[in-house]
Amino acid sequence: MASGYQSKFRSTNSRRKGPGFVAKRKIVIKPFGVQPKPPADFEQKSLKRVHEAVATTLKTGNVGSASREEMYRLVESLCIHSRGEVVYSNLHTQCRIHIENTVQQLAAPHTEGIRGKAEAGVLTEAKLDDRFLQRVAKVWADHCHNFAVIRSIFLYLDRTFVLPNPRLTSIVGMGLTLLRTSLTSNSRVLRQITSATLAAIERDRAKSRPADRQLLSKVLGMLRELKIYSSAFEGAFLTSTRRFYETESMQLAITLPLPEYLKHSESRLNEEKGRVGVYIAESIRRQ
C-alpha cells in the first residue's frame, strides 16, 4: 500500500498535469552568428581615452577621473576587436617619449636650496650629489609605481596579445627596456649617477660626510634591475676602492706603528663589510 506521502505526491503531480497546465520551457541563448561591429568612431575614441589615462598615470601616478576597471574594459574591447597591435604600439611610443624626457630632465642642473649659500666647496658638491641621487631614486620609484598601474590597465593586452608574441616584451619589461635604453643612450646622466654614487661612498670612507646608505641602495638597486650595474658601476667601484685603500695604506704604513696599523686595517674591514651588506651586488661580495 502506498504511503500517505506518495499518494499525496501523485495527487498533486496529476493536478499539475491537468487541463491548463503549462510546462516550463528551457531558455537557450544562441551566440551571434556574426560578431557585432563597434561604432565607426569606437577605435578613435577608445584610443584617445586610453592615451589620456596613460598620460595622467605617467604624470600623477593614477589614471585620473576614470577607474582602472573602466580602462581595463576599454583595452579589452580594443583587443577583442583586433586592435591589440595598435594599442601596444601607441603605448610603447607614449612611454618611450615620457621616459626619454624624464631622463633628459635629470641631465639639467639642480641647485635649488644651495645656490647663494656660503658653503665649503666640498660640502656644496656633496649636497649637489645627494640632490641628484634623490632625483634619480624618485624617477625609479615613480617608474615602478606607474608601470604597475599601467600593467593593471593593460593586463588583458599583456596576456592575450603580448605573451603569445615572442617578438614583444611584457608591459613591465617594456618599461625597463625603455628606461635602460634611455639611460645608456644618455651617457652624461649615467656617468653622473656613477660618479655621484662613488663620491658619496668615498666621502663616507674618508669620514668627511656619512653616506645615505638607503638612498644609495635604491639607486644601485635600479642599476641592477636594469641590468647595467656591472657595466655602469661595478668596474668603477672596484677601481675606486682599490685606489682609496692603496693610497691610505701607503700613508699609514709610514706614520703608524704596526699594532695601530693592524688595528686600523681590521676596523676598515668591518666598515667595508657593513657597506657590502647594504648596497653592493652579490657578484662583488664573492670577490
PDB file of C-alpha atoms in Angstrom:
ATOM      1  CA  MET A   1       0.000   0.000   0.000  1.00  0.00           C
ATOM      2  CA  ALA A   2       1.365   3.357  -0.913  1.00  0.00           C
ATOM      3  CA  SER A   3       2.165   5.684   1.908  1.00  0.00           C
ATOM      4  CA  GLY A   4       0.193   8.872   2.528  1.00  0.00           C
ATOM      5  CA  TYR A   5       3.108  10.950   1.256  1.00  0.00           C
ATOM      6  CA  GLN A   6       3.360   9.018  -2.038  1.00  0.00           C
ATOM      7  CA  SER A   7      -0.423   9.260  -2.578  1.00  0.00           C
ATOM      8  CA  LYS A   8      -0.352  12.967  -1.892  1.00  0.00           C
ATOM      9  CA  PHE A   9       2.578  13.408  -4.289  1.00  0.00           C
ATOM     10  CA  ARG A  10       0.808  11.537  -7.096  1.00  0.00           C
ATOM     11  CA  SER A  11      -2.343  13.517  -6.490  1.00  0.00           C
ATOM     12  CA  THR A  12      -0.519  16.821  -6.573  1.00  0.00           C
ATOM     13  CA  ASN A  13       1.523  15.820  -9.595  1.00  0.00           C
ATOM     14  CA  SER A  14      -1.570  14.719 -11.513  1.00  0.00           C
ATOM     15  CA  ARG A  15      -3.307  18.018 -10.779  1.00  0.00           C
ATOM     16  CA  ARG A  16      -0.352  19.885 -12.249  1.00  0.00           C
ATOM     17  CA  LYS A  17      -0.640  17.953 -15.466  1.00  0.00           C
ATOM     18  CA  GLY A  18      -4.362  18.541 -15.800  1.00  0.00           C
ATOM     19  CA  PRO A  19      -6.114  20.995 -18.098  1.00  0.00           C
ATOM     20  CA  GLY A  20      -4.433  24.402 -18.257  1.00  0.00           C
ATOM     21  CA  PHE A  21      -1.065  23.078 -17.108  1.00  0.00           C
ATOM     22  CA  VAL A  22       1.839  24.825 -18.848  1.00  0.00           C
ATOM     23  CA  ALA A  23       5.211  23.033 -18.794  1.00  0.00           C
ATOM     24  CA  LYS A  24       8.333  25.016 -18.058  1.00  0.00           C
ATOM     25  CA  ARG A  25      10.474  25.775 -21.087  1.00  0.00           C
ATOM     26  CA  LYS A  26      14.266  25.971 -21.134  1.00  0.00           C
ATOM     27  CA  ILE A  27      15.639  29.238 -22.471  1.00  0.00           C
ATOM     28  CA  VAL A  28      18.633  28.743 -24.750  1.00  0.00           C
ATOM     29  CA  ILE A  29      20.685  31.781 -25.697  1.00  0.00           C
ATOM     30  CA  LYS A  30      22.426  31.295 -29.003  1.00  0.00           C
ATOM     31  CA  PRO A  31      25.551  33.288 -29.866  1.00  0.00           C
ATOM     32  CA  PHE A  32      25.504  35.853 -32.635  1.00  0.00           C
ATOM     33  CA  GLY A  33      26.259  34.352 -35.997  1.00  0.00           C
ATOM     34  CA  VAL A  34      28.447  37.364 -36.737  1.00  0.00           C
ATOM     35  CA  GLN A  35      30.227  39.431 -34.081  1.00  0.00           C
ATOM     36  CA  PRO A  36      28.528  42.823 -33.833  1.00  0.00           C
ATOM     37  CA  LYS A  37      30.582  45.665 -35.238  1.00  0.00           C
ATOM     38  CA  PRO A  38      31.557  48.545 -32.940  1.00  0.00           C
ATOM     39  CA  PRO A  39      30.540  52.108 -33.825  1.00  0.00           C
ATOM     40  CA  ALA A  40      32.569  53.773 -36.532  1.00  0.00           C
ATOM     41  CA  ASP A  41      34.367  56.068 -34.093  1.00  0.00           C
ATOM     42  CA  PHE A  42      34.940  53.339 -31.476  1.00  0.00           C
ATOM     43  CA  GLU A  43      38.655  52.889 -32.141  1.00  0.00           C
ATOM     44  CA  GLN A  44      39.487  56.589 -32.290  1.00  0.00           C
ATOM     45  CA  LYS A  45      37.577  57.495 -29.141  1.00  0.00           C
ATOM     46  CA  SER A  46      38.796  54.478 -27.197  1.00  0.00           C
ATOM     47  CA  LEU A  47      42.441  55.000 -28.118  1.00  0.00           C
ATOM     48  CA  LYS A  48      42.166  58.636 -27.127  1.00  0.00           C
ATOM     49  CA  ARG A  49      40.752  57.770 -23.703  1.00  0.00           C
ATOM     50  CA  VAL A  50      43.431  55.148 -23.127  1.00  0.00           C
ATOM     51  CA  HIS A  51      46.130  57.622 -24.171  1.00  0.00           C
ATOM     52  CA  GLU A  52      44.788  60.214 -21.728  1.00  0.00           C
ATOM     53  CA  ALA A  53      44.678  57.658 -18.901  1.00  0.00           C
ATOM     54  CA  VAL A  54      48.301  56.645 -19.553  1.00  0.00           C
ATOM     55  CA  ALA A  55      49.399  60.286 -19.744  1.00  0.00           C
ATOM     56  CA  THR A  56      47.728  61.015 -16.404  1.00  0.00           C
ATOM     57  CA  THR A  57      49.282  57.914 -14.858  1.00  0.00           C
ATOM     58  CA  LEU A  58      52.784  58.837 -16.021  1.00  0.00           C
ATOM     59  CA  LYS A  59      52.317  62.335 -14.664  1.00  0.00           C
ATOM     60  CA  THR A  60      50.499  61.749 -11.367  1.00  0.00           C
ATOM     61  CA  GLY A  61      50.670  58.024 -10.627  1.00  0.00           C
ATOM     62  CA  ASN A  62      46.938  57.357 -11.109  1.00  0.00           C
ATOM     63  CA  VAL A  63      44.552  57.102 -14.058  1.00  0.00           C
ATOM     64  CA  GLY A  64      42.634  60.258 -13.219  1.00  0.00           C
ATOM     65  CA  SER A  65      38.857  60.519 -13.361  1.00  0.00           C
ATOM     66  CA  ALA A  66      38.404  57.107 -14.994  1.00  0.00           C
ATOM     67  CA  SER A  67      38.706  53.957 -12.915  1.00  0.00           C
ATOM     68  CA  ARG A  68      41.270  51.257 -13.619  1.00  0.00           C
ATOM     69  CA  GLU A  69      38.481  48.764 -14.259  1.00  0.00           C
ATOM     70  CA  GLU A  70      36.903  51.070 -16.819  1.00  0.00           C
ATOM     71  CA  MET A  71      40.214  51.448 -18.652  1.00  0.00           C
ATOM     72  CA  TYR A  72      40.822  47.710 -18.432  1.00  0.00           C
ATOM     73  CA  ARG A  73      37.468  47.031 -20.105  1.00  0.00           C
ATOM     74  CA  LEU A  74      38.240  49.570 -22.798  1.00  0.00           C
ATOM     75  CA  VAL A  75      41.592  47.927 -23.590  1.00  0.00           C
ATOM     76  CA  GLU A  76      39.882  44.533 -23.512  1.00  0.00           C
ATOM     77  CA  SER A  77      37.308  45.705 -26.064  1.00  0.00           C
ATOM     78  CA  LEU A  78      40.023  47.053 -28.335  1.00  0.00           C
ATOM     79  CA  CYS A  79      41.871  43.737 -28.181  1.00  0.00           C
ATOM     80  CA  ILE A  80      38.704  41.735 -28.844  1.00  0.00           C
ATOM     81  CA  HIS A  81      38.164  43.831 -31.966  1.00  0.00           C
ATOM     82  CA  SER A  82      41.712  43.056 -33.196  1.00  0.00           C
ATOM     83  CA  ARG A  83      43.286  46.365 -32.197  1.00  0.00           C
ATOM     84  CA  GLY A  84      45.928  44.853 -29.907  1.00  0.00           C
ATOM     85  CA  GLU A  85      48.880  45.760 -32.113  1.00  0.00           C
ATOM     86  CA  VAL A  86      47.753  49.382 -32.361  1.00  0.00           C
ATOM     87  CA  VAL A  87      47.246  49.595 -28.594  1.00  0.00           C
ATOM     88  CA  TYR A  88      50.696  48.150 -27.855  1.00  0.00           C
ATOM     89  CA  SER A  89      52.425  50.337 -30.431  1.00  0.00           C
ATOM     90  CA  ASN A  90      50.765  53.501 -29.102  1.00  0.00           C
ATOM     91  CA  LEU A  91      51.634  52.588 -25.512  1.00  0.00           C
ATOM     92  CA  HIS A  92      55.268  51.885 -26.440  1.00  0.00           C
ATOM     93  CA  THR A  93      55.625  55.237 -28.212  1.00  0.00           C
ATOM     94  CA  GLN A  94      53.926  57.181 -25.419  1.00  0.00           C
ATOM     95  CA  CYS A  95      56.072  55.575 -22.687  1.00  0.00           C
ATOM     96  CA  ARG A  96      59.274  55.977 -24.716  1.00  0.00           C
ATOM     97  CA  ILE A  97      58.731  59.715 -25.151  1.00  0.00           C
ATOM     98  CA  HIS A  98      57.912  60.153 -21.464  1.00  0.00           C
ATOM     99  CA  ILE A  99      60.944  58.191 -20.270  1.00  0.00           C
ATOM    100  CA  GLU A 100      63.314  59.955 -22.660  1.00  0.00           C
ATOM    101  CA  ASN A 101      62.075  63.343 -21.421  1.00  0.00           C
ATOM    102  CA  THR A 102      62.384  62.227 -17.791  1.00  0.00           C
ATOM    103  CA  VAL A 103      65.993  61.096 -18.244  1.00  0.00           C
ATOM    104  CA  GLN A 104      66.797  64.275 -20.145  1.00  0.00           C
ATOM    105  CA  GLN A 105      65.499  66.324 -17.212  1.00  0.00           C
ATOM    106  CA  LEU A 106      67.956  64.522 -14.934  1.00  0.00           C
ATOM    107  CA  ALA A 107      70.763  65.990 -17.008  1.00  0.00           C
ATOM    108  CA  ALA A 108      69.651  69.536 -16.146  1.00  0.00           C
ATOM    109  CA  PRO A 109      71.482  71.201 -13.224  1.00  0.00           C
ATOM    110  CA  HIS A 110      69.589  71.109  -9.939  1.00  0.00           C
ATOM    111  CA  THR A 111      70.939  73.576  -7.377  1.00  0.00           C
ATOM    112  CA  GLU A 112      67.748  74.507  -5.539  1.00  0.00           C
ATOM    113  CA  GLY A 113      68.498  75.320  -1.907  1.00  0.00           C
ATOM    114  CA  ILE A 114      72.243  75.560  -2.483  1.00  0.00           C
ATOM    115  CA  ARG A 115      72.914  78.472  -4.804  1.00  0.00           C
ATOM    116  CA  GLY A 116      73.797  81.641  -2.924  1.00  0.00           C
ATOM    117  CA  LYS A 117      74.819  79.908   0.308  1.00  0.00           C
ATOM    118  CA  ALA A 118      78.320  80.384   1.665  1.00  0.00           C
ATOM    119  CA  GLU A 119      79.353  76.747   1.946  1.00  0.00           C
ATOM    120  CA  ALA A 120      82.652  74.979   1.526  1.00  0.00           C
ATOM    121  CA  GLY A 121      83.205  73.651  -1.975  1.00  0.00           C
ATOM    122  CA  VAL A 122      83.327  70.035  -0.919  1.00  0.00           C
ATOM    123  CA  LEU A 123      80.110  70.382   1.070  1.00  0.00           C
ATOM    124  CA  THR A 124      78.350  72.043  -1.838  1.00  0.00           C
ATOM    125  CA  GLU A 125      79.478  69.242  -4.137  1.00  0.00           C
ATOM    126  CA  ALA A 126      78.279  66.650  -1.633  1.00  0.00           C
ATOM    127  CA  LYS A 127      74.865  68.266  -1.391  1.00  0.00           C
ATOM    128  CA  LEU A 128      74.600  68.506  -5.153  1.00  0.00           C
ATOM    129  CA  ASP A 129      75.409  64.816  -5.438  1.00  0.00           C
ATOM    130  CA  ASP A 130      72.804  63.960  -2.808  1.00  0.00           C
ATOM    131  CA  ARG A 131      70.147  66.066  -4.533  1.00  0.00           C
ATOM    132  CA  PHE A 132      70.927  64.424  -7.856  1.00  0.00           C
ATOM    133  CA  LEU A 133      70.779  60.889  -6.437  1.00  0.00           C
ATOM    134  CA  GLN A 134      67.495  61.723  -4.695  1.00  0.00           C
ATOM    135  CA  ARG A 135      66.053  62.757  -8.047  1.00  0.00           C
ATOM    136  CA  VAL A 136      67.288  59.514  -9.619  1.00  0.00           C
ATOM    137  CA  ALA A 137      65.736  57.472  -6.808  1.00  0.00           C
ATOM    138  CA  LYS A 138      62.425  59.309  -7.270  1.00  0.00           C
ATOM    139  CA  VAL A 139      62.459  58.679 -11.009  1.00  0.00           C
ATOM    140  CA  TRP A 140      62.946  54.977 -10.297  1.00  0.00           C
ATOM    141  CA  ALA A 141      60.236  54.823  -7.616  1.00  0.00           C
ATOM    142  CA  ASP A 142      57.783  56.674  -9.877  1.00  0.00           C
ATOM    143  CA  HIS A 143      58.659  54.407 -12.781  1.00  0.00           C
ATOM    144  CA  CYS A 144      57.972  51.233 -10.787  1.00  0.00           C
ATOM    145  CA  HIS A 145      54.684  52.573  -9.422  1.00  0.00           C
ATOM    146  CA  ASN A 146      53.453  53.959 -12.721  1.00  0.00           C
ATOM    147  CA  PHE A 147      54.144  50.771 -14.647  1.00  0.00           C
ATOM    148  CA  ALA A 148      52.393  48.709 -12.001  1.00  0.00           C
ATOM    149  CA  VAL A 149      49.308  50.879 -12.616  1.00  0.00           C
ATOM    150  CA  ILE A 150      49.750  50.728 -16.394  1.00  0.00           C
ATOM    151  CA  ARG A 151      50.091  46.956 -16.328  1.00  0.00           C
ATOM    152  CA  SER A 152      46.838  46.654 -14.383  1.00  0.00           C
ATOM    153  CA  ILE A 153      45.105  48.598 -17.155  1.00  0.00           C
ATOM    154  CA  PHE A 154      46.737  46.632 -19.980  1.00  0.00           C
ATOM    155  CA  LEU A 155      46.643  43.212 -18.303  1.00  0.00           C
ATOM    156  CA  TYR A 156      44.326  41.778 -20.971  1.00  0.00           C
ATOM    157  CA  LEU A 157      46.678  43.039 -23.709  1.00  0.00           C
ATOM    158  CA  ASP A 158      49.657  41.605 -21.834  1.00  0.00           C
ATOM    159  CA  ARG A 159      48.130  38.142 -21.560  1.00  0.00           C
ATOM    160  CA  THR A 160      46.347  37.754 -24.886  1.00  0.00           C
ATOM    161  CA  PHE A 161      48.484  39.753 -27.329  1.00  0.00           C
ATOM    162  CA  VAL A 162      51.974  40.299 -25.880  1.00  0.00           C
ATOM    163  CA  LEU A 163      52.623  36.967 -24.162  1.00  0.00           C
ATOM    164  CA  PRO A 164      51.915  34.792 -27.240  1.00  0.00           C
ATOM    165  CA  ASN A 165      54.106  37.063 -29.396  1.00  0.00           C
ATOM    166  CA  PRO A 166      57.829  36.234 -28.925  1.00  0.00           C
ATOM    167  CA  ARG A 167      58.986  39.456 -30.549  1.00  0.00           C
ATOM    168  CA  LEU A 168      57.242  41.609 -27.956  1.00  0.00           C
ATOM    169  CA  THR A 169      58.148  42.367 -24.344  1.00  0.00           C
ATOM    170  CA  SER A 170      55.690  42.406 -21.451  1.00  0.00           C
ATOM    171  CA  ILE A 171      54.390  45.783 -20.293  1.00  0.00           C
ATOM    172  CA  VAL A 172      56.710  45.872 -17.273  1.00  0.00           C
ATOM    173  CA  GLY A 173      59.609  44.537 -19.326  1.00  0.00           C
ATOM    174  CA  MET A 174      58.969  47.171 -21.962  1.00  0.00           C
ATOM    175  CA  GLY A 175      59.233  49.895 -19.322  1.00  0.00           C
ATOM    176  CA  LEU A 176      62.542  48.518 -18.040  1.00  0.00           C
ATOM    177  CA  THR A 177      63.926  48.234 -21.558  1.00  0.00           C
ATOM    178  CA  LEU A 178      62.932  51.803 -22.402  1.00  0.00           C
ATOM    179  CA  LEU A 179      64.499  53.175 -19.225  1.00  0.00           C
ATOM    180  CA  ARG A 180      67.680  51.154 -19.734  1.00  0.00           C
ATOM    181  CA  THR A 181      67.966  52.289 -23.351  1.00  0.00           C
ATOM    182  CA  SER A 182      67.357  55.900 -22.424  1.00  0.00           C
ATOM    183  CA  LEU A 183      69.983  55.858 -19.652  1.00  0.00           C
ATOM    184  CA  THR A 184      72.635  54.113 -21.719  1.00  0.00           C
ATOM    185  CA  SER A 185      71.954  56.487 -24.605  1.00  0.00           C
ATOM    186  CA  ASN A 186      72.355  59.500 -22.305  1.00  0.00           C
ATOM    187  CA  SER A 187      75.926  58.799 -21.199  1.00  0.00           C
ATOM    188  CA  ARG A 188      76.123  62.080 -19.300  1.00  0.00           C
ATOM    189  CA  VAL A 189      73.354  61.089 -16.897  1.00  0.00           C
ATOM    190  CA  LEU A 190      74.690  57.561 -16.427  1.00  0.00           C
ATOM    191  CA  ARG A 191      78.208  58.852 -15.734  1.00  0.00           C
ATOM    192  CA  GLN A 192      76.784  61.313 -13.213  1.00  0.00           C
ATOM    193  CA  ILE A 193      74.915  58.517 -11.430  1.00  0.00           C
ATOM    194  CA  THR A 194      78.156  56.537 -11.186  1.00  0.00           C
ATOM    195  CA  SER A 195      80.354  59.458 -10.132  1.00  0.00           C
ATOM    196  CA  ALA A 196      77.875  60.793  -7.549  1.00  0.00           C
ATOM    197  CA  THR A 197      77.485  57.337  -6.019  1.00  0.00           C
ATOM    198  CA  LEU A 198      81.231  56.714  -5.902  1.00  0.00           C
ATOM    199  CA  ALA A 199      81.838  60.181  -4.423  1.00  0.00           C
ATOM    200  CA  ALA A 200      79.289  59.509  -1.663  1.00  0.00           C
ATOM    201  CA  ILE A 201      80.984  56.202  -0.824  1.00  0.00           C
ATOM    202  CA  GLU A 202      84.435  57.777  -0.823  1.00  0.00           C
ATOM    203  CA  ARG A 203      83.336  60.634   1.455  1.00  0.00           C
ATOM    204  CA  ASP A 204      81.881  58.012   3.770  1.00  0.00           C
ATOM    205  CA  ARG A 205      85.190  56.136   3.797  1.00  0.00           C
ATOM    206  CA  ALA A 206      87.125  59.337   4.406  1.00  0.00           C
ATOM    207  CA  LYS A 207      84.693  60.147   7.251  1.00  0.00           C
ATOM    208  CA  SER A 208      84.092  63.608   5.844  1.00  0.00           C
ATOM    209  CA  ARG A 209      80.356  63.019   5.285  1.00  0.00           C
ATOM    210  CA  PRO A 210      78.273  59.933   6.171  1.00  0.00           C
ATOM    211  CA  ALA A 211      76.628  58.279   3.189  1.00  0.00           C
ATOM    212  CA  ASP A 212      72.866  57.914   2.939  1.00  0.00           C
ATOM    213  CA  ARG A 213      73.007  54.146   2.529  1.00  0.00           C
ATOM    214  CA  GLN A 214      69.286  53.776   1.963  1.00  0.00           C
ATOM    215  CA  LEU A 215      69.472  56.248  -0.918  1.00  0.00           C
ATOM    216  CA  LEU A 216      72.500  54.524  -2.444  1.00  0.00           C
ATOM    217  CA  SER A 217      70.778  51.163  -2.112  1.00  0.00           C
ATOM    218  CA  LYS A 218      67.796  52.454  -4.117  1.00  0.00           C
ATOM    219  CA  VAL A 219      69.990  53.884  -6.885  1.00  0.00           C
ATOM    220  CA  LEU A 220      72.169  50.773  -7.154  1.00  0.00           C
ATOM    221  CA  GLY A 221      69.061  48.593  -6.984  1.00  0.00           C
ATOM    222  CA  MET A 222      67.789  50.419 -10.061  1.00  0.00           C
ATOM    223  CA  LEU A 223      71.024  49.691 -11.929  1.00  0.00           C
ATOM    224  CA  ARG A 224      70.756  46.020 -11.019  1.00  0.00           C
ATOM    225  CA  GLU A 225      67.108  45.784 -12.135  1.00  0.00           C
ATOM    226  CA  LEU A 226      68.032  47.460 -15.420  1.00  0.00           C
ATOM    227  CA  LYS A 227      70.949  45.024 -15.813  1.00  0.00           C
ATOM    228  CA  ILE A 228      73.517  47.793 -16.186  1.00  0.00           C
ATOM    229  CA  TYR A 229      75.078  47.511 -12.719  1.00  0.00           C
ATOM    230  CA  SER A 230      78.176  45.698 -13.988  1.00  0.00           C
ATOM    231  CA  SER A 231      78.835  47.914 -16.987  1.00  0.00           C
ATOM    232  CA  ALA A 232      77.948  51.244 -15.351  1.00  0.00           C
ATOM    233  CA  PHE A 233      79.174  50.829 -11.784  1.00  0.00           C
ATOM    234  CA  GLU A 234      80.957  47.641 -10.777  1.00  0.00           C
ATOM    235  CA  GLY A 235      84.264  48.209 -12.572  1.00  0.00           C
ATOM    236  CA  ALA A 236      84.462  51.843 -11.492  1.00  0.00           C
ATOM    237  CA  PHE A 237      83.635  50.864  -7.898  1.00  0.00           C
ATOM    238  CA  LEU A 238      86.386  48.235  -7.728  1.00  0.00           C
ATOM    239  CA  THR A 239      88.914  50.659  -9.196  1.00  0.00           C
ATOM    240  CA  SER A 240      87.897  53.422  -6.771  1.00  0.00           C
ATOM    241  CA  THR A 241      88.048  51.062  -3.794  1.00  0.00           C
ATOM    242  CA  ARG A 242      91.487  49.758  -4.759  1.00  0.00           C
ATOM    243  CA  ARG A 243      92.850  53.252  -5.289  1.00  0.00           C
ATOM    244  CA  PHE A 244      91.476  54.552  -1.973  1.00  0.00           C
ATOM    245  CA  TYR A 245      92.939  51.776   0.140  1.00  0.00           C
ATOM    246  CA  GLU A 246      96.250  51.663  -1.709  1.00  0.00           C
ATOM    247  CA  THR A 247      96.724  55.385  -1.035  1.00  0.00           C
ATOM    248  CA  GLU A 248      95.646  55.123   2.593  1.00  0.00           C
ATOM    249  CA  SER A 249      97.724  52.033   3.328  1.00  0.00           C
ATOM    250  CA  MET A 250     100.898  53.609   1.922  1.00  0.00           C
ATOM    251  CA  GLN A 251     100.386  56.722   4.041  1.00  0.00           C
ATOM    252  CA  LEU A 252      99.536  54.873   7.255  1.00  0.00           C
ATOM    253  CA  ALA A 253     102.310  52.294   6.839  1.00  0.00           C
ATOM    254  CA  ILE A 254     104.769  55.167   7.229  1.00  0.00           C
ATOM    255  CA  THR A 255     103.065  57.061  10.034  1.00  0.00           C
ATOM    256  CA  LEU A 256     101.533  54.350  12.249  1.00  0.00           C
ATOM    257  CA  PRO A 257     103.224  51.734  14.412  1.00  0.00           C
ATOM    258  CA  LEU A 258     102.465  48.176  13.306  1.00  0.00           C
ATOM    259  CA  PRO A 259      99.932  47.361  16.109  1.00  0.00           C
ATOM    260  CA  GLU A 260      97.938  50.522  15.339  1.00  0.00           C
ATOM    261  CA  TYR A 261      98.150  49.867  11.609  1.00  0.00           C
ATOM    262  CA  LEU A 262      96.761  46.345  12.067  1.00  0.00           C
ATOM    263  CA  LYS A 263      94.025  47.645  14.346  1.00  0.00           C
ATOM    264  CA  HIS A 264      93.083  50.292  11.766  1.00  0.00           C
ATOM    265  CA  SER A 265      93.061  47.658   8.997  1.00  0.00           C
ATOM    266  CA  GLU A 266      90.681  45.462  10.980  1.00  0.00           C
ATOM    267  CA  SER A 267      88.413  48.455  11.575  1.00  0.00           C
ATOM    268  CA  ARG A 268      88.385  49.192   7.846  1.00  0.00           C
ATOM    269  CA  LEU A 269      87.467  45.605   7.025  1.00  0.00           C
ATOM    270  CA  ASN A 270      84.496  45.764   9.375  1.00  0.00           C
ATOM    271  CA  GLU A 271      83.375  49.038   7.792  1.00  0.00           C
ATOM    272  CA  GLU A 272      83.520  47.538   4.304  1.00  0.00           C
ATOM    273  CA  LYS A 273      81.513  44.510   5.430  1.00  0.00           C
ATOM    274  CA  GLY A 274      78.783  46.912   6.534  1.00  0.00           C
ATOM    275  CA  ARG A 275      78.827  48.674   3.162  1.00  0.00           C
ATOM    276  CA  VAL A 276      78.777  45.408   1.257  1.00  0.00           C
ATOM    277  CA  GLY A 277      75.732  44.227   3.174  1.00  0.00           C
ATOM    278  CA  VAL A 278      73.802  47.382   2.362  1.00  0.00           C
ATOM    279  CA  TYR A 279      74.386  48.264  -1.283  1.00  0.00           C
ATOM    280  CA  ILE A 280      76.933  46.076  -3.004  1.00  0.00           C
ATOM    281  CA  ALA A 281      75.822  43.440  -5.510  1.00  0.00           C
ATOM    282  CA  GLU A 282      76.240  39.731  -4.826  1.00  0.00           C
ATOM    283  CA  SER A 283      78.696  39.463  -7.719  1.00  0.00           C
ATOM    284  CA  ILE A 284      81.178  41.704  -5.878  1.00  0.00           C
ATOM    285  CA  ARG A 285      80.598  40.131  -2.454  1.00  0.00           C
ATOM    286  CA  ARG A 286      82.105  36.875  -3.691  1.00  0.00           C
ATOM    287  CA  GLN A 287      85.284  38.580  -4.913  1.00  0.00           C
TER     288      GLN A 287
END
